[in-house]
Amino acid sequence: MIDQQSPHRPDVAMTFDALLAKVRYEGAYPTHQQAQEVTLQVLAAFGRQLTGDERVALAARLPLEAALEFTGQAPAAEQLTGWAFVKDLARRTGTSPAVARWNTGTVFSVLAQLAGPALLDQILNQLPDGYALLFGRPELRPRQRSAA
């Protein structure tokens, strides 16, 4: 097995099994297998939405198995809003939007802890409206994007 704490991945805060255990606990999933399935589904979907330096920085903080699923997805041509992301995940996984919202919120809460506040701010600034709530943060007003 690959050492998750190797010098080549210094920012990795936990192993894949620890990540899945956290997702299982936070989401109250009955089995390790279900937590793994949900985690990989959400990571794959999120990998299609996030680009640039934030994508690289988040991948560097994920355990290898999670990082490979996340970065193995080609970015989508158009970013989805938070609600559209949930609906797309529901469609792709054959679940209801309510289940997809629960799964997303569960995995994103763990990702937020791994990312830390500064990186999470950068990630949220890159994404369309609606993602802050999915990460467990209030989104009280639309963000002002700077003109580039």
PDB file of C-alpha atoms in Angstrom, residues 19 22-24 26-29 34-49 58 62 70 80-113 120 123-124 127-137:
ATOM      1  CA  LEU A  19     -11.747   9.730   5.182  1.00  0.00           C
ATOM      2  CA  LYS A  22     -15.456  10.228   8.752  1.00  0.00           C
ATOM      3  CA  VAL A  23     -17.931  10.326   5.844  1.00  0.00           C
ATOM      4  CA  ARG A  24     -19.676   7.225   7.196  1.00  0.00           C
ATOM      5  CA  GLU A  26     -21.069  12.261   9.413  1.00  0.00           C
ATOM      6  CA  GLY A  27     -23.601  10.852   6.931  1.00  0.00           C
ATOM      7  CA  ALA A  28     -24.832   8.017   9.162  1.00  0.00           C
ATOM      8  CA  TYR A  29     -24.225   5.514   6.371  1.00  0.00           C
ATOM      9  CA  GLN A  34     -21.913   2.843   1.067  1.00  0.00           C
ATOM     10  CA  ALA A  35     -19.679   5.601   2.443  1.00  0.00           C
ATOM     11  CA  GLN A  36     -17.062   4.750  -0.178  1.00  0.00           C
ATOM     12  CA  GLU A  37     -19.602   4.752  -3.008  1.00  0.00           C
ATOM     13  CA  VAL A  38     -21.045   8.104  -1.954  1.00  0.00           C
ATOM     14  CA  THR A  39     -17.599   9.646  -1.453  1.00  0.00           C
ATOM     15  CA  LEU A  40     -16.344   8.587  -4.872  1.00  0.00           C
ATOM     16  CA  GLN A  41     -19.558   9.721  -6.595  1.00  0.00           C
ATOM     17  CA  VAL A  42     -19.422  13.182  -5.036  1.00  0.00           C
ATOM     18  CA  LEU A  43     -15.676  13.554  -5.660  1.00  0.00           C
ATOM     19  CA  ALA A  44     -16.098  12.596  -9.323  1.00  0.00           C
ATOM     20  CA  ALA A  45     -18.932  15.090  -9.760  1.00  0.00           C
ATOM     21  CA  PHE A  46     -17.010  17.831  -7.957  1.00  0.00           C
ATOM     22  CA  GLY A  47     -13.939  17.084 -10.050  1.00  0.00           C
ATOM     23  CA  ARG A  48     -15.938  18.160 -13.105  1.00  0.00           C
ATOM     24  CA  GLN A  49     -16.687  21.541 -11.497  1.00  0.00           C
ATOM     25  CA  LEU A  58      -7.533  20.384  -2.871  1.00  0.00           C
ATOM     26  CA  LEU A  62      -6.878  14.350  -0.293  1.00  0.00           C
ATOM     27  CA  PHE A  70     -11.371  13.782  -8.055  1.00  0.00           C
ATOM     28  CA  LEU A  80     -23.163  24.275 -12.487  1.00  0.00           C
ATOM     29  CA  THR A  81     -24.754  26.228  -9.657  1.00  0.00           C
ATOM     30  CA  GLY A  82     -24.928  24.410  -6.348  1.00  0.00           C
ATOM     31  CA  TRP A  83     -28.514  23.270  -6.905  1.00  0.00           C
ATOM     32  CA  ALA A  84     -27.786  22.194 -10.492  1.00  0.00           C
ATOM     33  CA  PHE A  85     -24.804  20.232  -9.143  1.00  0.00           C
ATOM     34  CA  VAL A  86     -27.097  18.355  -6.743  1.00  0.00           C
ATOM     35  CA  LYS A  87     -29.666  17.647  -9.463  1.00  0.00           C
ATOM     36  CA  ASP A  88     -26.926  16.439 -11.833  1.00  0.00           C
ATOM     37  CA  LEU A  89     -25.518  14.155  -9.133  1.00  0.00           C
ATOM     38  CA  ALA A  90     -29.012  12.762  -8.478  1.00  0.00           C
ATOM     39  CA  ARG A  91     -29.457  12.036 -12.175  1.00  0.00           C
ATOM     40  CA  ARG A  92     -26.031  10.400 -12.529  1.00  0.00           C
ATOM     41  CA  THR A  93     -26.429   8.232  -9.427  1.00  0.00           C
ATOM     42  CA  GLY A  94     -30.111   7.356  -9.807  1.00  0.00           C
ATOM     43  CA  THR A  95     -31.091   8.907  -6.475  1.00  0.00           C
ATOM     44  CA  SER A  96     -33.507  11.637  -5.503  1.00  0.00           C
ATOM     45  CA  PRO A  97     -32.339  15.246  -5.220  1.00  0.00           C
ATOM     46  CA  ALA A  98     -32.848  14.998  -1.435  1.00  0.00           C
ATOM     47  CA  VAL A  99     -30.501  12.008  -1.187  1.00  0.00           C
ATOM     48  CA  ALA A 100     -27.988  13.662  -3.517  1.00  0.00           C
ATOM     49  CA  ARG A 101     -28.120  16.820  -1.365  1.00  0.00           C
ATOM     50  CA  TRP A 102     -27.471  14.771   1.780  1.00  0.00           C
ATOM     51  CA  ASN A 103     -24.583  12.910   0.151  1.00  0.00           C
ATOM     52  CA  THR A 104     -23.058  16.116  -1.187  1.00  0.00           C
ATOM     53  CA  GLY A 105     -23.333  17.932   2.132  1.00  0.00           C
ATOM     54  CA  THR A 106     -21.794  15.001   3.970  1.00  0.00           C
ATOM     55  CA  VAL A 107     -18.777  14.671   1.675  1.00  0.00           C
ATOM     56  CA  PHE A 108     -18.350  18.433   1.324  1.00  0.00           C
ATOM     57  CA  SER A 109     -18.305  18.876   5.116  1.00  0.00           C
ATOM     58  CA  VAL A 110     -15.339  16.512   5.286  1.00  0.00           C
ATOM     59  CA  LEU A 111     -13.682  18.224   2.305  1.00  0.00           C
ATOM     60  CA  ALA A 112     -14.104  21.581   4.047  1.00  0.00           C
ATOM     61  CA  GLN A 113     -12.213  20.252   7.063  1.00  0.00           C
ATOM     62  CA  LEU A 120     -12.280  26.751   1.020  1.00  0.00           C
ATOM     63  CA  ILE A 123     -12.754  27.323  -3.887  1.00  0.00           C
ATOM     64  CA  LEU A 124     -16.052  29.058  -3.143  1.00  0.00           C
ATOM     65  CA  LEU A 127     -17.660  28.401  -8.073  1.00  0.00           C
ATOM     66  CA  PRO A 128     -21.123  29.711  -8.983  1.00  0.00           C
ATOM     67  CA  ASP A 129     -23.691  30.504  -6.298  1.00  0.00           C
ATOM     68  CA  GLY A 130     -25.079  27.757  -4.115  1.00  0.00           C
ATOM     69  CA  TYR A 131     -21.931  25.878  -3.106  1.00  0.00           C
ATOM     70  CA  ALA A 132     -21.365  27.649   0.210  1.00  0.00           C
ATOM     71  CA  LEU A 133     -24.511  26.064   1.633  1.00  0.00           C
ATOM     72  CA  LEU A 134     -23.388  22.658   0.406  1.00  0.00           C
ATOM     73  CA  PHE A 135     -20.130  23.152   2.327  1.00  0.00           C
ATOM     74  CA  GLY A 136     -22.060  24.128   5.453  1.00  0.00           C
ATOM     75  CA  ARG A 137     -21.461  27.862   5.202  1.00  0.00           C
TER      76      ARG A 137
END
